PDB file of C-alpha atoms in Angstrom:
ATOM      1  CA  MET O 135      16.850   9.226   3.717  1.00 85.00           C
ATOM      2  CA  LYS O 136      14.962   6.359   2.065  1.00 91.00           C
ATOM      3  CA  LYS O 137      11.290   6.841   1.237  1.00 96.00           C
ATOM      4  CA  SER O 138       9.002   4.230   2.771  1.00 97.00           C
ATOM      5  CA  ILE O 139       6.231   2.717   0.662  1.00 98.00           C
ATOM      6  CA  LEU O 140       3.452   0.372   1.757  1.00 98.00           C
ATOM      7  CA  PHE O 141       1.827  -1.790  -0.933  1.00 97.00           C
ATOM      8  CA  VAL O 142      -1.594  -3.288  -0.173  1.00 97.00           C
ATOM      9  CA  ASP O 143      -3.350  -6.009  -2.161  1.00 96.00           C
ATOM     10  CA  ASP O 144      -5.450  -8.980  -1.082  1.00 95.00           C
ATOM     11  CA  GLU O 145      -3.741 -11.232  -3.617  1.00 94.00           C
ATOM     12  CA  PRO O 146      -0.299 -12.370  -2.421  1.00 95.00           C
ATOM     13  CA  PHE O 147       0.884 -13.191  -5.950  1.00 95.00           C
ATOM     14  CA  VAL O 148       0.293  -9.553  -6.965  1.00 94.00           C
ATOM     15  CA  LEU O 149       2.346  -8.345  -3.998  1.00 96.00           C
ATOM     16  CA  GLU O 150       5.099 -10.806  -4.896  1.00 96.00           C
ATOM     17  CA  ALA O 151       5.094  -9.549  -8.503  1.00 96.00           C
ATOM     18  CA  ILE O 152       5.413  -5.950  -7.284  1.00 96.00           C
ATOM     19  CA  ARG O 153       8.235  -6.985  -4.939  1.00 96.00           C
ATOM     20  CA  ARG O 154      10.117  -8.663  -7.805  1.00 97.00           C
ATOM     21  CA  MET O 155       9.468  -5.783 -10.203  1.00 96.00           C
ATOM     22  CA  LEU O 156      10.807  -3.219  -7.706  1.00 97.00           C
ATOM     23  CA  ARG O 157      13.758  -5.274  -6.406  1.00 96.00           C
ATOM     24  CA  SER O 158      16.173  -2.834  -8.082  1.00 96.00           C
ATOM     25  CA  LYS O 159      14.721  -0.024  -5.901  1.00 95.00           C
ATOM     26  CA  GLN O 160      15.394  -1.693  -2.547  1.00 92.00           C
ATOM     27  CA  ASP O 161      18.470   0.499  -2.002  1.00 94.00           C
ATOM     28  CA  ASP O 162      16.335   3.621  -2.564  1.00 95.00           C
ATOM     29  CA  TRP O 163      13.022   2.681  -0.934  1.00 96.00           C
ATOM     30  CA  GLU O 164      11.952   0.844   2.200  1.00 96.00           C
ATOM     31  CA  MET O 165       9.038  -1.306   1.097  1.00 97.00           C
ATOM     32  CA  ALA O 166       6.405  -3.159   3.088  1.00 97.00           C
ATOM     33  CA  PHE O 167       3.623  -5.400   1.788  1.00 97.00           C
ATOM     34  CA  ALA O 168       0.227  -6.067   3.362  1.00 97.00           C
ATOM     35  CA  THR O 169      -2.553  -8.411   2.224  1.00 96.00           C
ATOM     36  CA  GLY O 170      -5.429  -6.106   3.151  1.00 95.00           C
ATOM     37  CA  GLY O 171      -6.524  -2.890   4.806  1.00 95.00           C
ATOM     38  CA  PRO O 172      -6.571  -4.157   8.405  1.00 96.00           C
ATOM     39  CA  GLU O 173      -3.055  -5.593   8.112  1.00 96.00           C
ATOM     40  CA  ALA O 174      -1.810  -2.379   6.503  1.00 97.00           C
ATOM     41  CA  LEU O 175      -3.343  -0.243   9.252  1.00 97.00           C
ATOM     42  CA  ALA O 176      -1.598  -2.445  11.816  1.00 96.00           C
ATOM     43  CA  TRP O 177       1.709  -1.787  10.002  1.00 93.00           C
ATOM     44  CA  MET O 178       0.942   1.940  10.186  1.00 95.00           C
ATOM     45  CA  GLU O 179       0.515   1.826  13.966  1.00 95.00           C
ATOM     46  CA  ASP O 180       4.205   0.946  14.291  1.00 90.00           C
ATOM     47  CA  ARG O 181       5.742   3.081  11.572  1.00 93.00           C
ATOM     48  CA  ALA O 182       5.080   5.990   9.245  1.00 94.00           C
ATOM     49  CA  PHE O 183       4.978   5.601   5.477  1.00 97.00           C
ATOM     50  CA  ASP O 184       5.635   8.300   2.910  1.00 98.00           C
ATOM     51  CA  VAL O 185       3.467   6.577   0.292  1.00 98.00           C
ATOM     52  CA  VAL O 186       0.688   3.967   0.344  1.00 98.00           C
ATOM     53  CA  VAL O 187      -0.320   2.129  -2.840  1.00 97.00           C
ATOM     54  CA  SER O 188      -3.524   0.099  -2.540  1.00 97.00           C
ATOM     55  CA  ASP O 189      -5.623  -2.177  -4.676  1.00 94.00           C
ATOM     56  CA  MET O 190      -9.220  -1.004  -5.010  1.00 92.00           C
ATOM     57  CA  LEU O 191     -11.176  -4.266  -4.925  1.00 90.00           C
ATOM     58  CA  MET O 192     -10.395  -6.069  -1.676  1.00 91.00           C
ATOM     59  CA  PRO O 193     -12.774  -8.009   0.570  1.00 92.00           C
ATOM     60  CA  GLY O 194     -13.822  -6.455   3.858  1.00 91.00           C
ATOM     61  CA  MET O 195     -12.218  -3.062   3.434  1.00 93.00           C
ATOM     62  CA  ASN O 196     -11.938  -1.810  -0.139  1.00 93.00           C
ATOM     63  CA  GLY O 197      -9.143   0.480  -1.281  1.00 92.00           C
ATOM     64  CA  SER O 198     -11.223   3.645  -1.126  1.00 92.00           C
ATOM     65  CA  ARG O 199     -12.267   3.028   2.478  1.00 95.00           C
ATOM     66  CA  PHE O 200      -8.729   2.030   3.421  1.00 96.00           C
ATOM     67  CA  LEU O 201      -7.204   5.175   1.904  1.00 96.00           C
ATOM     68  CA  ARG O 202      -9.773   7.377   3.670  1.00 96.00           C
ATOM     69  CA  GLU O 203      -8.633   5.790   6.932  1.00 96.00           C
ATOM     70  CA  VAL O 204      -5.000   6.441   5.979  1.00 97.00           C
ATOM     71  CA  MET O 205      -5.861  10.091   5.237  1.00 97.00           C
ATOM     72  CA  GLU O 206      -7.419  10.480   8.692  1.00 97.00           C
ATOM     73  CA  ARG O 207      -4.547   8.789  10.519  1.00 95.00           C
ATOM     74  CA  SER O 208      -1.673  10.154   8.451  1.00 96.00           C
ATOM     75  CA  PRO O 209      -2.697  13.145   6.312  1.00 96.00           C
ATOM     76  CA  ASP O 210       0.832  13.717   4.981  1.00 96.00           C
ATOM     77  CA  THR O 211       1.044  10.224   3.480  1.00 97.00           C
ATOM     78  CA  ILE O 212       0.678  10.185  -0.307  1.00 97.00           C
ATOM     79  CA  ARG O 213      -2.072   7.756  -1.352  1.00 97.00           C
ATOM     80  CA  PHE O 214      -2.547   5.882  -4.645  1.00 95.00           C
ATOM     81  CA  ILE O 215      -5.054   3.361  -5.949  1.00 92.00           C
ATOM     82  CA  LEU O 216      -3.579   0.711  -8.240  1.00 85.00           C
ATOM     83  CA  SER O 217      -6.254  -1.439  -9.845  1.00 77.00           C
ATOM     84  CA  GLY O 218      -7.004  -3.386 -12.967  1.00 73.00           C
ATOM     85  CA  HIS O 219     -10.711  -2.590 -12.602  1.00 66.00           C
ATOM     86  CA  SER O 220     -12.458   0.654 -13.457  1.00 61.00           C
ATOM     87  CA  ASP O 221     -15.259   2.075 -11.361  1.00 59.00           C
ATOM     88  CA  PRO O 222     -16.771   5.555 -11.618  1.00 60.00           C
ATOM     89  CA  GLU O 223     -16.673   5.850  -7.816  1.00 57.00           C
TER      90      GLU O 223
END
């Protein structure tokens, strides 16, 4: 069975770069792409994901807050932050 992965970033060009970079994995993984936490949570209402990879710095709902919400809704989902910024928090 394919693993399902949800990628979340507020910058569409970053999502498109990830999509292109992982094109060779499309036979192994089901991938979805969301441009923010609220959109990603809407995706998660309709389907379960094995893994969620989120940007940290997003307007409205940052990656930390989003992944806490994912943990509450779907505790078995593996959660990652992917960010070019460092923050002690």
